[in-house]
Amino acid sequence: MIAHENVRPALPMPIKATPYRHQIEAFNFVCGLFGLLPGGDRDGPSDSEMPPVRSELPEVST
């Protein structure tokens, strides 16, 4: 079972290999958890640490 199977990364993944479905799902979950996606947990305790990370991410149109 390789790759996307109707699952796409919400942001560009910083890897060279083709990810498996569970890796894409985990990546999307973590991006949402850290508030890197619209509707993510931006009010969490680590919010003050994330602006530098957010500023380095490319904008993705949905």
mmCIF file of C-alpha atoms in Angstrom:
data_model
loop_
_atom_site.group_PDB
_atom_site.id
_atom_site.type_symbol
_atom_site.label_atom_id
_atom_site.label_comp_id
_atom_site.label_asym_id
_atom_site.label_seq_id
_atom_site.Cartn_x
_atom_site.Cartn_y
_atom_site.Cartn_z
ATOM 1 C CA MET A 1 0.000 0.000 0.000
ATOM 2 C CA ILE A 2 1.803 3.082 -1.223
ATOM 3 C CA ALA A 3 1.202 6.747 -1.083
ATOM 4 C CA HIS A 4 -1.772 8.864 -1.424
ATOM 5 C CA GLU A 5 -4.911 6.774 -1.911
ATOM 6 C CA ASN A 6 -7.070 9.927 -1.790
ATOM 7 C CA VAL A 7 -5.055 11.395 1.096
ATOM 8 C CA ARG A 8 -2.926 14.451 0.416
ATOM 9 C CA PRO A 9 -0.572 16.399 2.662
ATOM 10 C CA ALA A 10 -2.107 19.649 3.862
ATOM 11 C CA LEU A 11 1.297 21.328 3.465
ATOM 12 C CA PRO A 12 4.359 20.328 1.457
ATOM 13 C CA MET A 13 6.128 17.562 3.358
ATOM 14 C CA PRO A 14 9.855 18.129 3.926
ATOM 15 C CA ILE A 15 10.882 14.684 2.657
ATOM 16 C CA LYS A 16 12.284 13.258 -0.573
ATOM 17 C CA ALA A 17 10.582 9.857 -0.503
ATOM 18 C CA THR A 18 6.958 9.125 -1.338
ATOM 19 C CA PRO A 19 5.123 8.883 1.998
ATOM 20 C CA TYR A 20 2.702 6.132 2.943
ATOM 21 C CA ARG A 21 -0.905 6.960 3.767
ATOM 22 C CA HIS A 22 -0.408 6.706 7.547
ATOM 23 C CA GLN A 23 2.546 9.102 7.316
ATOM 24 C CA ILE A 24 0.477 11.690 5.450
ATOM 25 C CA GLU A 25 -2.357 11.333 7.961
ATOM 26 C CA ALA A 26 0.057 11.761 10.884
ATOM 27 C CA PHE A 27 1.682 14.785 9.221
ATOM 28 C CA ASN A 28 -1.719 16.423 8.667
ATOM 29 C CA PHE A 29 -2.733 15.685 12.264
ATOM 30 C CA VAL A 30 0.425 17.243 13.691
ATOM 31 C CA CYS A 31 0.148 20.301 11.430
ATOM 32 C CA GLY A 32 -3.384 20.856 12.721
ATOM 33 C CA LEU A 33 -2.331 20.235 16.311
ATOM 34 C CA PHE A 34 0.424 22.839 16.136
ATOM 35 C CA GLY A 35 -1.842 25.370 14.445
ATOM 36 C CA LEU A 36 -0.047 25.307 11.114
ATOM 37 C CA LEU A 37 -3.350 24.887 9.244
ATOM 38 C CA PRO A 38 -6.440 27.077 9.209
ATOM 39 C CA GLY A 39 -8.681 25.857 12.008
ATOM 40 C CA GLY A 40 -5.797 24.253 13.899
ATOM 41 C CA ASP A 41 -5.119 24.624 17.616
ATOM 42 C CA ARG A 42 -3.681 28.159 17.576
ATOM 43 C CA ASP A 43 -4.677 28.855 21.172
ATOM 44 C CA GLY A 44 -2.581 26.091 22.694
ATOM 45 C CA PRO A 45 0.255 26.605 25.184
ATOM 46 C CA SER A 46 2.895 26.297 22.448
ATOM 47 C CA ASP A 47 1.317 29.045 20.337
ATOM 48 C CA SER A 48 4.039 31.556 21.185
ATOM 49 C CA GLU A 49 6.691 29.170 19.823
ATOM 50 C CA MET A 50 5.028 28.574 16.462
ATOM 51 C CA PRO A 51 5.136 31.962 14.611
ATOM 52 C CA PRO A 52 8.733 31.385 13.427
ATOM 53 C CA VAL A 53 7.708 27.995 12.060
ATOM 54 C CA ARG A 54 4.566 29.394 10.425
ATOM 55 C CA SER A 55 6.547 32.162 8.724
ATOM 56 C CA GLU A 56 8.857 29.592 7.076
ATOM 57 C CA LEU A 57 6.041 27.478 5.620
ATOM 58 C CA PRO A 58 4.877 28.105 2.060
ATOM 59 C CA GLU A 59 1.320 29.265 1.540
ATOM 60 C CA VAL A 60 -0.938 26.529 0.203
ATOM 61 C CA SER A 61 -4.161 27.384 -1.549
ATOM 62 C CA THR A 62 -7.052 25.023 -0.899
#
